[in-house]
Amino acid sequence: RKCGITIEQVQQFFREVMQKSQTGAEAKQLTIHEVVQQYVKPMTKSAGMGYAMMLNKSKPLQVTCVVSATWTSRFSELVQAIQDLEPKGAMFIDFLALDQNASDWSWLEWMS
């Protein structure tokens, strides 16, 4: 599927989260679940698609690697791990690739 996101786009999203939160220290403590609830869902609500697809809808990016983390992980630690790995190409990051506002699980159909 073409729902990838680049490392640069993840870094930009992290900077936006840092800017929108009350303090940088607070933003670094946010879990992935909190980032989804406070930032991803509101930003993508009217789009009807995941954050990665919303960013790249004019030119969707083919996924070359998969990044996975628990929703209780700190978002800042995930971003740091991605930066340390220096992935080439676009990544599938579930909470950024999938529509977090979907009211059902029909979006899973694309996986089959």
Coordinates of N, CA and C in Angstrom, one line a residue:
R1 N 0.8 -1.2 0.0 CA 0.0 0.0 0.0 C 0.9 1.3 0.0
K2 N 0.3 2.3 -0.5 CA 1.0 3.6 -0.5 C 0.4 4.5 0.6
C3 N 0.9 4.2 1.8 CA 0.5 5.1 2.9 C 1.7 5.3 3.8
G4 N 2.8 5.5 3.1 CA 4.1 5.7 3.9 C 4.3 7.2 4.3
I5 N 5.2 7.3 5.2 CA 5.6 8.7 5.7 C 7.1 8.7 5.8
T6 N 7.7 9.8 5.5 CA 9.2 9.9 5.5 C 9.7 10.3 6.9
I7 N 10.9 10.1 7.1 CA 11.5 10.5 8.4 C 11.4 12.0 8.6
E8 N 11.6 12.7 7.5 CA 11.4 14.2 7.6 C 10.0 14.6 8.0
Q9 N 9.0 13.9 7.5 CA 7.6 14.2 7.9 C 7.4 13.9 9.3
V10 N 7.9 12.8 9.8 CA 7.8 12.4 11.2 C 8.4 13.5 12.1
Q11 N 9.6 13.9 11.7 CA 10.3 14.9 12.5 C 9.5 16.2 12.5
Q12 N 8.9 16.6 11.4 CA 8.1 17.8 11.3 C 6.9 17.7 12.2
F13 N 6.2 16.5 12.2 CA 5.1 16.3 13.0 C 5.5 16.4 14.5
F14 N 6.6 15.8 14.9 CA 7.1 15.9 16.3 C 7.3 17.4 16.6
R15 N 7.9 18.2 15.8 CA 8.1 19.6 16.0 C 6.8 20.3 16.3
E16 N 5.8 20.0 15.5 CA 4.4 20.5 15.6 C 3.8 20.2 17.0
V17 N 4.0 18.9 17.4 CA 3.5 18.5 18.7 C 4.2 19.3 19.8
M18 N 5.5 19.4 19.7 CA 6.3 20.2 20.6 C 5.8 21.6 20.7
Q19 N 5.5 22.2 19.6 CA 5.1 23.6 19.6 C 3.7 23.8 20.2
K20 N 2.8 22.9 19.9 CA 1.4 23.0 20.4 C 1.3 22.6 21.8
S21 N 2.2 21.9 22.4 CA 2.0 21.5 23.8 C 2.5 22.6 24.7
Q22 N 2.1 22.6 25.9 CA 2.4 23.7 26.8 C 3.9 23.9 27.1
T23 N 4.6 22.7 27.2 CA 6.0 22.8 27.4 C 6.7 21.7 26.7
G24 N 7.9 21.9 26.3 CA 8.7 20.8 25.6 C 8.8 19.6 26.4
A25 N 9.0 19.8 27.7 CA 9.1 18.6 28.6 C 7.9 17.8 28.7
E26 N 6.7 18.5 28.7 CA 5.4 17.8 28.6 C 5.3 17.0 27.3
A27 N 5.7 17.6 26.2 CA 5.5 16.9 24.9 C 6.4 15.7 24.9
K28 N 7.6 15.7 25.5 CA 8.5 14.5 25.5 C 7.9 13.4 26.3
Q29 N 7.0 13.6 27.2 CA 6.4 12.6 28.0 C 5.1 12.0 27.4
L30 N 4.6 12.6 26.3 CA 3.4 12.1 25.7 C 3.6 10.7 25.1
T31 N 2.6 9.8 25.4 CA 2.6 8.5 24.8 C 2.0 8.5 23.4
I32 N 2.2 7.5 22.7 CA 1.6 7.4 21.3 C 0.1 7.6 21.4
H33 N -0.5 6.9 22.4 CA -2.0 7.0 22.6 C -2.4 8.5 22.8
E34 N -1.7 9.2 23.6 CA -2.0 10.6 23.8 C -1.8 11.4 22.6
V35 N -0.8 11.2 21.8 CA -0.5 11.9 20.6 C -1.7 11.6 19.6
V36 N -2.1 10.4 19.5 CA -3.2 10.1 18.6 C -4.5 10.8 19.1
Q37 N -4.8 10.8 20.3 CA -6.0 11.5 20.8 C -5.9 13.0 20.7
Q38 N -4.8 13.6 21.1 CA -4.7 15.0 21.1 C -4.3 15.7 19.8
Y39 N -3.6 15.0 18.9 CA -3.1 15.6 17.7 C -3.6 14.9 16.4
V40 N -3.4 13.6 16.3 CA -3.7 12.9 15.0 C -5.2 12.9 14.7
K41 N -6.0 12.5 15.7 CA -7.4 12.5 15.4 C -8.0 13.9 15.1
P42 N -7.7 14.9 15.8 CA -8.2 16.2 15.4 C -7.7 16.7 14.1
M43 N -6.4 16.4 13.8 CA -5.8 16.9 12.5 C -6.4 16.2 11.3
T44 N -6.9 14.9 11.5 CA -7.3 14.1 10.3 C -8.8 13.9 10.3
K45 N -9.6 14.4 11.3 CA -11.0 14.2 11.4 C -11.8 14.4 10.1
S46 N -11.6 15.6 9.5 CA -12.3 15.9 8.3 C -11.7 15.3 7.0
A47 N -10.5 14.7 7.1 CA -9.9 14.2 5.9 C -10.4 12.8 5.5
G48 N -10.8 12.0 6.6 CA -11.3 10.6 6.3 C -10.2 9.7 5.9
M49 N -9.0 10.0 6.4 CA -7.8 9.1 6.0 C -6.8 9.3 7.1
G50 N -5.8 8.5 7.1 CA -4.7 8.6 8.0 C -3.8 9.8 7.8
Y51 N -3.0 10.2 8.8 CA -2.1 11.3 8.7 C -1.2 11.2 7.5
A52 N -0.5 10.1 7.4 CA 0.5 9.9 6.3 C -0.2 10.1 4.9
M53 N -1.3 9.5 4.7 CA -2.0 9.7 3.4 C -2.5 11.1 3.2
M54 N -2.9 11.8 4.3 CA -3.4 13.1 4.2 C -2.2 14.0 3.7
L55 N -1.0 13.8 4.3 CA 0.2 14.6 3.9 C 0.6 14.3 2.5
N56 N 0.4 13.1 2.0 CA 1.0 12.7 0.7 C -0.1 12.3 -0.3
K57 N -1.3 12.8 -0.1 CA -2.4 12.4 -1.0 C -2.2 12.7 -2.5
S58 N -1.5 13.7 -2.8 CA -1.2 14.1 -4.2 C -0.2 13.1 -4.8
K59 N 0.7 12.6 -3.9 CA 1.7 11.6 -4.4 C 2.0 10.6 -3.2
P60 N 1.1 9.6 -3.0 CA 1.2 8.7 -2.0 C 2.6 7.9 -2.1
L61 N 3.2 7.7 -0.9 CA 4.5 7.0 -0.8 C 4.4 5.5 -0.6
Q62 N 5.1 4.8 -1.4 CA 5.1 3.3 -1.2 C 5.9 3.0 0.0
V63 N 5.4 2.1 0.8 CA 6.1 1.7 2.1 C 7.3 0.8 1.8
T64 N 8.4 1.1 2.4 CA 9.6 0.3 2.3 C 10.0 -0.4 3.6
C65 N 9.4 0.1 4.7 CA 9.7 -0.6 6.0 C 8.5 -0.3 6.9
V66 N 8.4 -1.1 7.9 CA 7.4 -1.0 8.9 C 8.0 -0.7 10.3
V67 N 7.4 0.3 11.0 CA 7.8 0.7 12.3 C 6.7 0.4 13.2
S68 N 7.0 -0.3 14.3 CA 5.9 -0.6 15.3 C 6.3 -0.3 16.7
A69 N 5.3 0.2 17.5 CA 5.6 0.5 18.9 C 4.2 0.4 19.6
T70 N 4.3 0.2 20.9 CA 3.1 0.1 21.7 C 2.5 1.5 21.9
W71 N 1.2 1.5 22.1 CA 0.6 2.8 22.3 C 1.0 3.4 23.7
T72 N 1.6 2.7 24.5 CA 2.0 3.2 25.8 C 3.5 3.8 25.7
S73 N 4.1 3.6 24.6 CA 5.5 4.1 24.4 C 5.4 5.6 24.3
R74 N 6.5 6.2 24.7 CA 6.6 7.7 24.5 C 6.9 8.0 23.0
F75 N 6.1 8.9 22.5 CA 6.3 9.3 21.1 C 7.7 9.9 20.9
S76 N 8.2 10.6 21.8 CA 9.6 11.2 21.6 C 10.6 10.1 21.5
E77 N 10.4 9.0 22.2 CA 11.4 7.9 22.1 C 11.3 7.1 20.8
L78 N 10.0 7.0 20.2 CA 9.9 6.4 18.9 C 10.5 7.3 17.9
V79 N 10.4 8.6 17.9 CA 11.0 9.5 17.0 C 12.5 9.4 17.0
Q80 N 13.0 9.3 18.2 CA 14.5 9.2 18.4 C 15.0 7.8 17.8
A81 N 14.2 6.8 18.1 CA 14.6 5.5 17.5 C 14.6 5.5 16.0
I82 N 13.6 6.1 15.4 CA 13.6 6.2 14.0 C 14.8 7.0 13.4
Q83 N 15.1 8.1 14.1 CA 16.2 8.9 13.7 C 17.5 8.1 13.8
D84 N 17.6 7.4 14.8 CA 18.9 6.5 15.0 C 19.0 5.5 13.9
L85 N 17.9 4.9 13.5 CA 17.9 3.9 12.4 C 18.2 4.5 11.0
E86 N 17.8 5.7 10.8 CA 18.0 6.4 9.5 C 17.4 5.6 8.4
P87 N 16.1 5.3 8.5 CA 15.5 4.4 7.4 C 15.5 5.1 6.1
K88 N 15.7 4.3 5.1 CA 15.6 4.8 3.7 C 14.2 4.6 3.2
G89 N 13.7 5.6 2.5 CA 12.3 5.4 1.9 C 11.2 5.7 3.0
A90 N 10.0 5.4 2.6 CA 8.8 5.7 3.4 C 8.5 4.5 4.4
M91 N 8.0 4.9 5.5 CA 7.7 4.0 6.6 C 6.2 3.8 6.8
F92 N 5.8 2.6 7.2 CA 4.4 2.4 7.6 C 4.5 2.5 9.1
I93 N 3.8 3.5 9.7 CA 3.7 3.6 11.1 C 2.2 3.6 11.4
D94 N 1.7 2.5 12.0 CA 0.3 2.3 12.1 C -0.5 3.5 12.5
F95 N -0.2 4.2 13.6 CA -1.0 5.2 14.1 C -1.0 6.5 13.2
L96 N 0.0 6.6 12.3 CA 0.0 7.7 11.3 C -0.5 7.2 9.9
A97 N -0.5 6.0 9.7 CA -0.9 5.5 8.4 C -2.4 5.2 8.3
L98 N -3.0 4.7 9.4 CA -4.4 4.3 9.4 C -5.3 5.4 9.9
D99 N -6.5 5.4 9.4 CA -7.5 6.4 9.8 C -7.9 6.2 11.3
Q100 N -7.4 7.0 12.2 CA -7.7 6.8 13.6 C -9.1 7.3 14.0
N101 N -9.8 7.9 13.0 CA -11.2 8.4 13.3 C -12.2 7.4 12.7
A102 N -11.8 6.3 12.1 CA -12.7 5.4 11.5 C -13.6 4.8 12.6
S103 N -14.9 4.7 12.3 CA -15.9 4.3 13.3 C -16.1 2.7 13.2
D104 N -15.4 2.1 12.3 CA -15.5 0.7 12.2 C -14.1 0.2 11.7
W105 N -14.0 -1.1 11.5 CA -12.7 -1.6 11.1 C -12.6 -1.9 9.6
S106 N -13.4 -1.3 8.8 CA -13.4 -1.5 7.4 C -12.1 -1.2 6.7
W107 N -11.4 -0.3 7.4 CA -10.1 0.1 6.8 C -9.1 -1.0 6.8
L108 N -9.4 -2.1 7.5 CA -8.5 -3.2 7.5 C -8.6 -4.0 6.2
E109 N -9.6 -3.7 5.4 CA -9.8 -4.5 4.2 C -8.6 -4.3 3.2
W110 N -7.9 -3.1 3.3 CA -6.8 -2.9 2.4 C -5.7 -3.8 2.7
M111 N -5.6 -4.4 3.9 CA -4.5 -5.3 4.2 C -4.7 -6.7 3.6
S112 N -5.9 -7.0 3.1 CA -6.0 -8.4 2.5 C -5.7 -8.4 1.1

